[in-house]
CSV table of N, CA and C in Angstrom, one decimal:
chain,number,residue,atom,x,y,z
A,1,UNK,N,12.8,18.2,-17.8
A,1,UNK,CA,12.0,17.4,-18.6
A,1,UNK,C,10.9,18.2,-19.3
A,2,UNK,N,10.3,17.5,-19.9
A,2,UNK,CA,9.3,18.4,-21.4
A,2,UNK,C,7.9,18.4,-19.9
A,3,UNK,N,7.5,17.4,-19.0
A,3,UNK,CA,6.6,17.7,-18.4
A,3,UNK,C,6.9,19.2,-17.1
A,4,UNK,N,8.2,19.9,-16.8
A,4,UNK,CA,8.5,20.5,-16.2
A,4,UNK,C,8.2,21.9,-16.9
A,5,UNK,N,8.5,21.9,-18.2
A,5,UNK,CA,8.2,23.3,-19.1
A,5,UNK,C,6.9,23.5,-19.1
A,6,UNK,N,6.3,22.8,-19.1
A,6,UNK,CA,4.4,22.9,-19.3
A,6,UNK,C,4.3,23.9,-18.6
A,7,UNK,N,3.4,24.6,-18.8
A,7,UNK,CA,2.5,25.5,-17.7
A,7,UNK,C,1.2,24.7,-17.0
A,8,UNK,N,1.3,25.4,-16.4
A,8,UNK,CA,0.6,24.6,-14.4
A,8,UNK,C,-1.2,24.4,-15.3
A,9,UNK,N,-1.5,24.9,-16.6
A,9,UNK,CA,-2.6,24.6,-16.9
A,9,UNK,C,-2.6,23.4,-17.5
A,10,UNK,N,-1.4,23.2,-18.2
A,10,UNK,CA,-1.1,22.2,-19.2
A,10,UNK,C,-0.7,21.3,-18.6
A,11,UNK,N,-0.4,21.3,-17.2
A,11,UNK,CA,0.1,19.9,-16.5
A,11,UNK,C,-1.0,19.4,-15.8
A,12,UNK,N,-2.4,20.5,-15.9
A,12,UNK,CA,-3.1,20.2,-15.2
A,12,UNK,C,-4.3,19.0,-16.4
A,13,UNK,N,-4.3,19.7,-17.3
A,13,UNK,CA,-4.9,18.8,-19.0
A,13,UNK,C,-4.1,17.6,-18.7
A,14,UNK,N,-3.1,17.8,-18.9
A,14,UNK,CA,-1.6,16.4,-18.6
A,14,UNK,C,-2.2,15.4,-17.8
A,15,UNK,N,-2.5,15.9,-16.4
A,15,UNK,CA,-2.8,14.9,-15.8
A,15,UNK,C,-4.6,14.3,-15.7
A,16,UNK,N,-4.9,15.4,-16.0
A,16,UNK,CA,-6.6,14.8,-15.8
A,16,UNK,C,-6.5,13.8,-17.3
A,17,UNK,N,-5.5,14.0,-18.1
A,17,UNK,CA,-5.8,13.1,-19.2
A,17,UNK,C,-5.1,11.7,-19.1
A,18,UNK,N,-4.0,11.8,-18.2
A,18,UNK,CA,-4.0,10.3,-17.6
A,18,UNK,C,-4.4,10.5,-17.1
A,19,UNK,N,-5.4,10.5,-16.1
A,19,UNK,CA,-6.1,9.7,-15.0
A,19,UNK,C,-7.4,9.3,-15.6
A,20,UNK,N,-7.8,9.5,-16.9
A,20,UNK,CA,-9.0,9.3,-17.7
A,20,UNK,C,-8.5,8.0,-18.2
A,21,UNK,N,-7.3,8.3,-18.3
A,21,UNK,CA,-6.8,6.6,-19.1
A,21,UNK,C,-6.7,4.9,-18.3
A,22,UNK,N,-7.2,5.8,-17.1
A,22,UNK,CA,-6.9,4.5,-15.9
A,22,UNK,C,-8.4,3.7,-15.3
A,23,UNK,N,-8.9,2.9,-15.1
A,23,UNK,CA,-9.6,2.1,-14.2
A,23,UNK,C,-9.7,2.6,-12.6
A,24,UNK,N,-8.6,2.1,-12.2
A,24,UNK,CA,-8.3,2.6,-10.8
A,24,UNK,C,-6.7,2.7,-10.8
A,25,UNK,N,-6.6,3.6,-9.4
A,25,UNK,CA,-5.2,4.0,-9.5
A,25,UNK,C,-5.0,4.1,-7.3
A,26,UNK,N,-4.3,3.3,-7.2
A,26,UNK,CA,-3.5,3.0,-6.1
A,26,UNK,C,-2.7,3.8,-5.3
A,27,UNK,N,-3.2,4.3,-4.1
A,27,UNK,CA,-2.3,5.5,-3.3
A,27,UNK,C,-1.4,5.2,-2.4
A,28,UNK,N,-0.2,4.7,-2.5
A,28,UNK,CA,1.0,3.7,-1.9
A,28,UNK,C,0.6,4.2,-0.6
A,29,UNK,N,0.0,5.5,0.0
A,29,UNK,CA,0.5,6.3,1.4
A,29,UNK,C,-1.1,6.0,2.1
A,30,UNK,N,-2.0,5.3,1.2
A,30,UNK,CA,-3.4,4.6,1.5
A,30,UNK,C,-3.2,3.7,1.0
A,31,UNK,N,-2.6,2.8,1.4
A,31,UNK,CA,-2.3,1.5,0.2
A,31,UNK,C,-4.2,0.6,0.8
A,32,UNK,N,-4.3,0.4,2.6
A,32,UNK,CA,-5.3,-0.1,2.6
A,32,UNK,C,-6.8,0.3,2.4
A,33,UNK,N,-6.8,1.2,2.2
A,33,UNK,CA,-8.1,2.2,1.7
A,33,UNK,C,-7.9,1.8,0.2
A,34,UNK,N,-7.1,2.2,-0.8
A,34,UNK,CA,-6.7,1.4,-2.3
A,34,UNK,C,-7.5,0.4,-2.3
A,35,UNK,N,-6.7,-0.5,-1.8
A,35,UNK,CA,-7.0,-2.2,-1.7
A,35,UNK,C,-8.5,-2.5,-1.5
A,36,UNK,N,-8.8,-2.0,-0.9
A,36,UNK,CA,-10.5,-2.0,-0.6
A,36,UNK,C,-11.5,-1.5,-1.1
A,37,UNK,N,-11.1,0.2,-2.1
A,37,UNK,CA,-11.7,0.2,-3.3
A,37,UNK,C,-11.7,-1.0,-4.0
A,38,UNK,N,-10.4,-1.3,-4.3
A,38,UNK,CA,-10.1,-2.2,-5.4
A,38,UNK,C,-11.1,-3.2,-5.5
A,39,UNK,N,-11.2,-3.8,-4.5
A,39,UNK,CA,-12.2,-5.0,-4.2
A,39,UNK,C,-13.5,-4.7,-4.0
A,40,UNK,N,-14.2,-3.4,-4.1
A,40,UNK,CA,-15.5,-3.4,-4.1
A,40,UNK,C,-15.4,-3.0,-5.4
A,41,UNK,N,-14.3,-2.6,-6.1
A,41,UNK,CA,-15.0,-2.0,-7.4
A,41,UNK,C,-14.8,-3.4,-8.6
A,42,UNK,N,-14.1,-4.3,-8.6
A,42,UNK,CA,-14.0,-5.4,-9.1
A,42,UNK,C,-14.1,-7.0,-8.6
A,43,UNK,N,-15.2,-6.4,-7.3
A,43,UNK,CA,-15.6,-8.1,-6.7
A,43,UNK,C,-14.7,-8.9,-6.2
A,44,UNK,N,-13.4,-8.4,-5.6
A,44,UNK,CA,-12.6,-9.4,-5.2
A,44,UNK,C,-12.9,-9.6,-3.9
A,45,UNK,N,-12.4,-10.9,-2.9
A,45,UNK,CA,-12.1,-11.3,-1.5
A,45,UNK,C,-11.4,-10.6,-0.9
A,46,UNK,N,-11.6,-10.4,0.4
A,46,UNK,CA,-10.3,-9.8,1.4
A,46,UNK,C,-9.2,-11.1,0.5
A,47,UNK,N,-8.9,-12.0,1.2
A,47,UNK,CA,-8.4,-13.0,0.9
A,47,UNK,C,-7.3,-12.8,-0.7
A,48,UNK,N,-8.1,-11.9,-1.1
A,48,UNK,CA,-6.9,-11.9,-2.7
A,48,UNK,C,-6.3,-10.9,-2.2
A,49,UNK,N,-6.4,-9.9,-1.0
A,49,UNK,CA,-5.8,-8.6,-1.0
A,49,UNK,C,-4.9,-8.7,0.1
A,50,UNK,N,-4.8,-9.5,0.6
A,50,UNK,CA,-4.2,-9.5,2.2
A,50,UNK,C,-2.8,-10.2,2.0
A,51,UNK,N,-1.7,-9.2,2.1
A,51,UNK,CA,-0.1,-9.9,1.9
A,51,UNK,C,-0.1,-9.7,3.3
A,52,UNK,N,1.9,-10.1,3.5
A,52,UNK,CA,2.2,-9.6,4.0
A,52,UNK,C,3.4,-8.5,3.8
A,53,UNK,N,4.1,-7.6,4.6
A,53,UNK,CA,4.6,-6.5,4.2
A,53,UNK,C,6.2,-7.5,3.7
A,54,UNK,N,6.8,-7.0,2.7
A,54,UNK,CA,7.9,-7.5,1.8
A,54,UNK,C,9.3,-6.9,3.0
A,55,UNK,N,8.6,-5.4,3.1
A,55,UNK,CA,10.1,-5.0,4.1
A,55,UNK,C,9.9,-4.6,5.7
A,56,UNK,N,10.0,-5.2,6.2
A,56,UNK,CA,9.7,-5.4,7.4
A,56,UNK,C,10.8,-4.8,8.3
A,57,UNK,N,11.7,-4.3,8.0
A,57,UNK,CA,12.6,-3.5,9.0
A,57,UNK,C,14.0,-4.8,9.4
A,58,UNK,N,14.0,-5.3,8.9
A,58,UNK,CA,14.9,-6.3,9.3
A,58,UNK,C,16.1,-6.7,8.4
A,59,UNK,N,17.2,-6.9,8.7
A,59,UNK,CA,18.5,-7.1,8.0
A,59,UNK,C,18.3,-8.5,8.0
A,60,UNK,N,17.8,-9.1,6.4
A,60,UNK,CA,18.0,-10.5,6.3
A,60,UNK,C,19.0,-11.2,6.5
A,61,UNK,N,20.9,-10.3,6.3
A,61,UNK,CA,21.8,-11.5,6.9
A,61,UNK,C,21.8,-11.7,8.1
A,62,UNK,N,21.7,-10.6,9.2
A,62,UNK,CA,22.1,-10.5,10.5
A,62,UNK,C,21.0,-10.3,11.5
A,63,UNK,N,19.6,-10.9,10.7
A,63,UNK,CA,18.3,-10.9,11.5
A,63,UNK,C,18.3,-9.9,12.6
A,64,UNK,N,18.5,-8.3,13.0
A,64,UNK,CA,18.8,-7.9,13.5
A,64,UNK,C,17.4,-6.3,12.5
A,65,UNK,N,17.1,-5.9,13.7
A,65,UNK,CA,16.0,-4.4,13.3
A,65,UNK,C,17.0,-3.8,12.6
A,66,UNK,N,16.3,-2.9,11.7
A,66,UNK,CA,17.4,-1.6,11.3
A,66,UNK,C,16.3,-0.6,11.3
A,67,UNK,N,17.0,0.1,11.8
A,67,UNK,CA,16.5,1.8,12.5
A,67,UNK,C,16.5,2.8,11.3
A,68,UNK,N,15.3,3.2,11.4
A,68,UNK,CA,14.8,4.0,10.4
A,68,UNK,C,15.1,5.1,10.2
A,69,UNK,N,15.3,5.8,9.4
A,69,UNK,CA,15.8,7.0,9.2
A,69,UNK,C,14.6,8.4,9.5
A,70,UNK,N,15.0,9.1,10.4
A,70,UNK,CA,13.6,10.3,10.8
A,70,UNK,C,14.5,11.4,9.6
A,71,UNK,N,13.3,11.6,9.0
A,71,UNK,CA,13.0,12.8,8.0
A,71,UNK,C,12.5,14.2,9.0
A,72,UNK,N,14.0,15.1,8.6
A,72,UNK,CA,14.3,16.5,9.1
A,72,UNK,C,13.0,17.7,9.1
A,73,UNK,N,13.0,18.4,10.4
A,73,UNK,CA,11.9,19.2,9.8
A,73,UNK,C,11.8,20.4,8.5
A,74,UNK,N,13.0,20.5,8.3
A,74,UNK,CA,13.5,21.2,7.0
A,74,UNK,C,13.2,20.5,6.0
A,75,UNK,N,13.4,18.8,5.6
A,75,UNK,CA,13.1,18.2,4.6
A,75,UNK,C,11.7,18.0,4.4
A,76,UNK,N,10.6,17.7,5.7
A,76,UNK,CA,9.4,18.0,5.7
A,76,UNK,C,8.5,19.1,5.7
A,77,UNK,N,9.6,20.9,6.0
A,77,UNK,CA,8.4,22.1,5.3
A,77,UNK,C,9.3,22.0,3.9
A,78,UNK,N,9.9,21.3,3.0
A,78,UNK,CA,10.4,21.3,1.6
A,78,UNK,C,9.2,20.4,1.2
A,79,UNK,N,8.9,19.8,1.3
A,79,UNK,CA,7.8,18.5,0.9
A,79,UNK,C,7.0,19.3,1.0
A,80,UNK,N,6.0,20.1,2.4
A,80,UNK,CA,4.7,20.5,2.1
A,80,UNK,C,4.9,22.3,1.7
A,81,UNK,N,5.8,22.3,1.0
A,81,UNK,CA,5.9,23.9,0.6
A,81,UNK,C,6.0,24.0,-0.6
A,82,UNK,N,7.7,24.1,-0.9
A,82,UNK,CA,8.6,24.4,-1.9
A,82,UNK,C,8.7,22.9,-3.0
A,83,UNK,N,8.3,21.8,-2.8
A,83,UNK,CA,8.0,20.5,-3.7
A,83,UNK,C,7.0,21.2,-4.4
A,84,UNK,N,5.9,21.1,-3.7
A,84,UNK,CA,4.3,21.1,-4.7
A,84,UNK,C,4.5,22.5,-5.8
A,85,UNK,N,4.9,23.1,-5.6
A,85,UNK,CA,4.6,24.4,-6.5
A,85,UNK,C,5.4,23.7,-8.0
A,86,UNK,N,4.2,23.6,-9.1
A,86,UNK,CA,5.0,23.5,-10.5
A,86,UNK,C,4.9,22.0,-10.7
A,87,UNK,N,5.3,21.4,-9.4
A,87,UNK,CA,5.2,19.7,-9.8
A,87,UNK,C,4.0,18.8,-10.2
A,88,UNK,N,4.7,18.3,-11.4
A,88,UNK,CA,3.4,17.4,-12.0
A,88,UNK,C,3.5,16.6,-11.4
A,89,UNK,N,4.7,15.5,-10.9
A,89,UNK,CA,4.1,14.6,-9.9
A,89,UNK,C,3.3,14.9,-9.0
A,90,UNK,N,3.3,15.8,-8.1
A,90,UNK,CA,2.5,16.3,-7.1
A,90,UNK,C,1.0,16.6,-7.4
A,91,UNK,N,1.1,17.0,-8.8
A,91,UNK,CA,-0.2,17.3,-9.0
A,91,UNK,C,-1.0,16.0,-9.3
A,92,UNK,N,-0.3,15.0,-9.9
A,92,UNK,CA,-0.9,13.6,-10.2
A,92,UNK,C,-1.0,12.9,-8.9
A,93,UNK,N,-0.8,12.9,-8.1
A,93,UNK,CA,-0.6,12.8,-6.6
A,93,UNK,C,-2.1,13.0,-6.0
A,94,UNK,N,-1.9,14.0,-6.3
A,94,UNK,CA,-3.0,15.1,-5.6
A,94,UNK,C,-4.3,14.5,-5.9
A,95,UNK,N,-4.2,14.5,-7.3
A,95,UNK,CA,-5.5,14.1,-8.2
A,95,UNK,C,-5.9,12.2,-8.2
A,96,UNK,N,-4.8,11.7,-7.9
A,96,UNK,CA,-5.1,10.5,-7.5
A,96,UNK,C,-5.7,9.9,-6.5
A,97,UNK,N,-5.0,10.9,-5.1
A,97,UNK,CA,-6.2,11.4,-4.0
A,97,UNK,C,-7.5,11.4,-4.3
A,98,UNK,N,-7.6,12.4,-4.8
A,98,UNK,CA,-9.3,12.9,-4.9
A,98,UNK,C,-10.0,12.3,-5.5
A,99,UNK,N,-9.0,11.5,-6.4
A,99,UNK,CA,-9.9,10.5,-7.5
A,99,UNK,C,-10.4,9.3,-6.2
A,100,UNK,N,-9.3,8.9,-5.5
A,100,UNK,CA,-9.6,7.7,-4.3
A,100,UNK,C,-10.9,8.4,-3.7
A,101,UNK,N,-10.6,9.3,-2.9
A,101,UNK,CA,-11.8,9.9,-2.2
A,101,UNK,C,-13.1,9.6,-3.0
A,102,UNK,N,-13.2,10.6,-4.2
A,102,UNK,CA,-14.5,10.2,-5.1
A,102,UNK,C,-15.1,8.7,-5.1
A,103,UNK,N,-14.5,8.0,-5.5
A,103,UNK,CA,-14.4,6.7,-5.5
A,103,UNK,C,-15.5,6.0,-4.4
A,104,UNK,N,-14.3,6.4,-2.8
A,104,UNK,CA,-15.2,6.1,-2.0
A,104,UNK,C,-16.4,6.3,-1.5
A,105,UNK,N,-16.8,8.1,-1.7
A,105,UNK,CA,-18.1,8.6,-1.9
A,105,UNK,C,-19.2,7.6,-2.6
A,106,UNK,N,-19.1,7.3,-4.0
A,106,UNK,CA,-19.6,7.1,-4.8
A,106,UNK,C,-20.0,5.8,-4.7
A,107,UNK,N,-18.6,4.8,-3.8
A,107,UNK,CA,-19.1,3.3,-3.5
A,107,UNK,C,-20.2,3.4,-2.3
A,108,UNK,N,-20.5,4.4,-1.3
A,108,UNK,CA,-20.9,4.7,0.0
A,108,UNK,C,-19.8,4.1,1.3
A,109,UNK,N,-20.0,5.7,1.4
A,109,UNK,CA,-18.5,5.7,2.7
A,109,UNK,C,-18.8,4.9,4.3
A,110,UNK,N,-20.1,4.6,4.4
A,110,UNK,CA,-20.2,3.2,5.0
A,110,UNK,C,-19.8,2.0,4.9
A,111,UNK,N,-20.6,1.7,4.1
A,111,UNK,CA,-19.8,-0.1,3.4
A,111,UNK,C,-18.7,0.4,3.2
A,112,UNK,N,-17.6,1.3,2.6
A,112,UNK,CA,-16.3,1.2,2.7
A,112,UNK,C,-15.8,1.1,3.5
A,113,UNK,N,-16.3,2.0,5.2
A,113,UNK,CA,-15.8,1.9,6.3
A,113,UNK,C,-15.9,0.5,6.8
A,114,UNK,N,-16.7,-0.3,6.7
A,114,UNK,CA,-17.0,-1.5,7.0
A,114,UNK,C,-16.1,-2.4,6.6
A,115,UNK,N,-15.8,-2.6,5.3
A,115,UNK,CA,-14.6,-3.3,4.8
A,115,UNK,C,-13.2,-3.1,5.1
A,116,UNK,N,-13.4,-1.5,4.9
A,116,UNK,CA,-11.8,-1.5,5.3
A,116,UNK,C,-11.7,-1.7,6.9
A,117,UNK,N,-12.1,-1.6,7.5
A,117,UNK,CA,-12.7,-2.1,9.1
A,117,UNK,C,-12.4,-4.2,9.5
A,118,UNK,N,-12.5,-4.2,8.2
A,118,UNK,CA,-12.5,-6.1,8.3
A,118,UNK,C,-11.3,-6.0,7.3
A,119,UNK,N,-10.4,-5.4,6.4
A,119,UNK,CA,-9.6,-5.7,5.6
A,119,UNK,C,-8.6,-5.3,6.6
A,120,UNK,N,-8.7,-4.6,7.7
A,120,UNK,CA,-7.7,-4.2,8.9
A,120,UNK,C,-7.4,-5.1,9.8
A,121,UNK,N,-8.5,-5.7,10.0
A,121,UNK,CA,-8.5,-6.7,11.2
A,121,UNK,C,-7.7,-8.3,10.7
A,122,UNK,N,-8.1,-8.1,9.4
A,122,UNK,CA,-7.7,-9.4,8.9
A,122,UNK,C,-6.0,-9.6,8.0
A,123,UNK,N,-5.7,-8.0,7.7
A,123,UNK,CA,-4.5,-7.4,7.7
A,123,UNK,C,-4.0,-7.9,9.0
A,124,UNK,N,-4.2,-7.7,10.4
A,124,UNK,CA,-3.4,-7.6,11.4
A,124,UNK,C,-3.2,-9.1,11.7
A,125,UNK,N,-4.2,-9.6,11.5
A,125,UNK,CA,-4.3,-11.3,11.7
A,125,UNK,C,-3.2,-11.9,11.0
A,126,UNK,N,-3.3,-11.6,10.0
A,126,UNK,CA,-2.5,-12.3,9.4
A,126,UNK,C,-0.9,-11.9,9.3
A,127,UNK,N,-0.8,-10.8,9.7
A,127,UNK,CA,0.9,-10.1,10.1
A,127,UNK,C,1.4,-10.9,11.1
A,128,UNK,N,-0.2,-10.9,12.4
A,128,UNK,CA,0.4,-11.4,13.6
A,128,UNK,C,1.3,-13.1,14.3
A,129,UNK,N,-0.1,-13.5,13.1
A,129,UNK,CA,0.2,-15.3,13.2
A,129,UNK,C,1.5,-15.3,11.9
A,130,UNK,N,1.5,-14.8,10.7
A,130,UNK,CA,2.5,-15.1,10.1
A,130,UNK,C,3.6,-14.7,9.8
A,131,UNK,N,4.4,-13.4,10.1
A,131,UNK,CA,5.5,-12.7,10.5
A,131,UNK,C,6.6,-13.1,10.2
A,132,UNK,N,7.0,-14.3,11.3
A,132,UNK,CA,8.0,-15.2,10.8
A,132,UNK,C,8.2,-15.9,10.0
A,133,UNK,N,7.1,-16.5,9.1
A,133,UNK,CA,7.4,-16.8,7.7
A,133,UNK,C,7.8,-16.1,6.4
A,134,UNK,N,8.5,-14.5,7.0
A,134,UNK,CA,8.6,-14.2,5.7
A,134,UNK,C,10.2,-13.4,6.3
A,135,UNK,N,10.8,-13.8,7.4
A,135,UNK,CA,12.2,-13.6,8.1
A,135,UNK,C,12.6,-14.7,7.9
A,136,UNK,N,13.9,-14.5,6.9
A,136,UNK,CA,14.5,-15.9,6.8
A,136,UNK,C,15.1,-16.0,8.1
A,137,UNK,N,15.2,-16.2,9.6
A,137,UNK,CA,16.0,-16.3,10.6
A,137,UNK,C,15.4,-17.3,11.4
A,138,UNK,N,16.4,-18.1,12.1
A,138,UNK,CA,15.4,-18.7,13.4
A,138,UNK,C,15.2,-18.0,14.5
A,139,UNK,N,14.7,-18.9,15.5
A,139,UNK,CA,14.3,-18.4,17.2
A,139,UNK,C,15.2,-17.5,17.3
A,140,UNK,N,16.3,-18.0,17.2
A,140,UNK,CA,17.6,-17.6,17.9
A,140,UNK,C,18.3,-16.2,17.3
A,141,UNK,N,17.8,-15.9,16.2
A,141,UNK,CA,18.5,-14.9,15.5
A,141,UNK,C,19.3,-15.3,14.7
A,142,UNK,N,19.8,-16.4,13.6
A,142,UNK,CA,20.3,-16.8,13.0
A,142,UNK,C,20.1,-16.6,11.8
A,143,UNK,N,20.7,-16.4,10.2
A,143,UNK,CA,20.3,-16.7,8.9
A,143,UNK,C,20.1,-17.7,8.2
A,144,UNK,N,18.8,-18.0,8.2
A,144,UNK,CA,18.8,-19.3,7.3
A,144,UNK,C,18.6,-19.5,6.0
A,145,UNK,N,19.0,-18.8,5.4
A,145,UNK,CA,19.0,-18.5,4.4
A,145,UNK,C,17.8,-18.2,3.3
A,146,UNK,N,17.6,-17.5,2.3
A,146,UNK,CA,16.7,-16.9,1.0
A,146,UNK,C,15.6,-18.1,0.7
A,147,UNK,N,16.1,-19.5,1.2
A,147,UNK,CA,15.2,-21.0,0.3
A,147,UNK,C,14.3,-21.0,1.8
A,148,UNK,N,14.5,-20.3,2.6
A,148,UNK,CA,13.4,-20.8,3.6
A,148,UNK,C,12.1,-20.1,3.8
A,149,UNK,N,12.5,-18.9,2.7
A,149,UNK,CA,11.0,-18.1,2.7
A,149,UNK,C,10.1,-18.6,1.5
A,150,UNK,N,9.0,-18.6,1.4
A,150,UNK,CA,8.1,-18.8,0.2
A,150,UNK,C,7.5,-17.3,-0.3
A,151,UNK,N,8.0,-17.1,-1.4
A,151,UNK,CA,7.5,-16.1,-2.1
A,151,UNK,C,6.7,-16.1,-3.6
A,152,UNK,N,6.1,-15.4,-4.1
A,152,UNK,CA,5.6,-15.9,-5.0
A,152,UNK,C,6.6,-15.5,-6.9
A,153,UNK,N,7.2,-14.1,-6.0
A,153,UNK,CA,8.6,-13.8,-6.9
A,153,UNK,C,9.2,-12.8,-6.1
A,154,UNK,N,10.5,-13.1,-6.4
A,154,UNK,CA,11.5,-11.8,-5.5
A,154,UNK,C,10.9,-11.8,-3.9
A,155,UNK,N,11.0,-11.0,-3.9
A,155,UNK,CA,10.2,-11.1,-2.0
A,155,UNK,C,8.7,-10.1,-2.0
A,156,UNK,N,8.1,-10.4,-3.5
A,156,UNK,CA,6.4,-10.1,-3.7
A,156,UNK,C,5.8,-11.5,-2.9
A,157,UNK,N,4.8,-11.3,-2.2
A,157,UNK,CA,3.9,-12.3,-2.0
A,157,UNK,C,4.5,-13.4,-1.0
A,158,UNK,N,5.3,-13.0,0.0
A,158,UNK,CA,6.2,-13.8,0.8
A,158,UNK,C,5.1,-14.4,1.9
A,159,UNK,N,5.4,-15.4,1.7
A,159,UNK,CA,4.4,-16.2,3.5
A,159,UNK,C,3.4,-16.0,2.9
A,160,UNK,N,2.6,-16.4,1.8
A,160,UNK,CA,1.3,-16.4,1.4
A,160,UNK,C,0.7,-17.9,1.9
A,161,UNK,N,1.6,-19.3,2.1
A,161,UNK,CA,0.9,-20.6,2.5
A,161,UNK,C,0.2,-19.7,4.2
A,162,UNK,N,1.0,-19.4,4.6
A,162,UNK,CA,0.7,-18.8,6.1
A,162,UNK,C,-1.1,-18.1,5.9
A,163,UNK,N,-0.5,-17.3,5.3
A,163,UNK,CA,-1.6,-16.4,5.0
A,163,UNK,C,-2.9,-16.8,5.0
A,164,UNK,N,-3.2,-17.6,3.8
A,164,UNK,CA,-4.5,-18.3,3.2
A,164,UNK,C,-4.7,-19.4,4.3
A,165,UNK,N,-4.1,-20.1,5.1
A,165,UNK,CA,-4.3,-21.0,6.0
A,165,UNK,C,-5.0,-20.4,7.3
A,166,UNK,N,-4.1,-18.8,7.7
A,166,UNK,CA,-4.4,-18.1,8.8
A,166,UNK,C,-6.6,-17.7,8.3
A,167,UNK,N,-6.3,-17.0,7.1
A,167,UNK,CA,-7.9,-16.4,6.7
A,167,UNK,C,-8.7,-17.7,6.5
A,168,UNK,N,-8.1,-18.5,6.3
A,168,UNK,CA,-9.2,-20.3,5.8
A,168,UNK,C,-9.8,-20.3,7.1
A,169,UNK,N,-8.7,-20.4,7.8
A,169,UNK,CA,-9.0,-20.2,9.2
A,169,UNK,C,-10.2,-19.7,10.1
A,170,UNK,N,-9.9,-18.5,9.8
A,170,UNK,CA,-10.7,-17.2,10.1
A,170,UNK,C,-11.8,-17.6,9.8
A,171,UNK,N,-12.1,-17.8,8.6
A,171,UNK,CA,-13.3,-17.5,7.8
A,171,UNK,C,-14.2,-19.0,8.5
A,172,UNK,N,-13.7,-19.9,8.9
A,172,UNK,CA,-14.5,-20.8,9.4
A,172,UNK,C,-14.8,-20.3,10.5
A,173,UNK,N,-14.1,-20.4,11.5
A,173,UNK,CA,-13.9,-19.2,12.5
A,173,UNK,C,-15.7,-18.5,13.0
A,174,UNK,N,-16.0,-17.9,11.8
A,174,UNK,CA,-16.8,-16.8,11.7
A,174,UNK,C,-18.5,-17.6,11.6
């Protein structure tokens, strides 16, 4: 690709010039650290941030775990070696990082700790009580099919009545 030919200076212009073009930018591998910027830097609630997870390890026909795949130690010194050299994703990666980090400096790494401290606790709350609202299966291990989950689209935002009911909850709770 034309971002592959660049030189490592020009990928480096490349990316600091998108990341000038963005507001905030979301680290899938810190998704809850993200999420918690996100809401100190634009005033949101826990409550607008708290899903639950879409893929949960489970085979929706045959309600049954599926076993994860362990990544080789060969595939993981290729990742922290032989990947990063030259790669602009990696470098946008990288810089997205630091841009998060900065971020949280700058909000004070207290009160961040603090939030994401309560966005964790209320993350786990709401995994724990609502879980099974987003396995189409019953007790028993059965399929009951795709209409018995609530989602908000596709399987985004699944078991959200659970959710807001569980933190309504909470929040009186407190």
């Amino acid at each position: 690709s034309v971002l592959e030919r660049k030189t490592t200076l020009e990928q480096q212009i490349l990316v600091k010039s998108l990341l000038e073009h963005y507001h905030f930018m979301a680290v899938a591998e810190r998704m809850s650290e993200s999420l918690v910027v996100m809401k100190l830097l634009f005033g949101l609630e826990h409550d607008d941030l708290i899903v639950l997870p879409s893929k949960v390890g489970y085979d929706y026909k045959t309600c049954r775990r599926v076993v994860t795949i362990q990544v080789t130690s060969t595939i993981q010194e290729f990742i922290h070696t032989n990947f990063t050299v030259d790669n602009v994703d990696y470098l946008l990666y990288a810089a997205a990082n630091r841009s998060l980090d900065e971020t949280i400096e700058r909000l004070g790494i207290q009160k961040f700790k603090r939030e994401l401290k309560e966005h964790r606790r209320l993350q786990a709350l709401a995994e724990k009580e609502c879980i099974s609202d987003i396995l189409p299966c019953s007790q028993n291990k059965s399929y009951l099919g795709e209409a018995q989950v609530v989602c908000y689209a596709g399987d985004s935002g699944c078991g959200y009545p659970c959710v807001d009911r569980v933190l309504k909850q909470d929040a009186r709770a407190i």
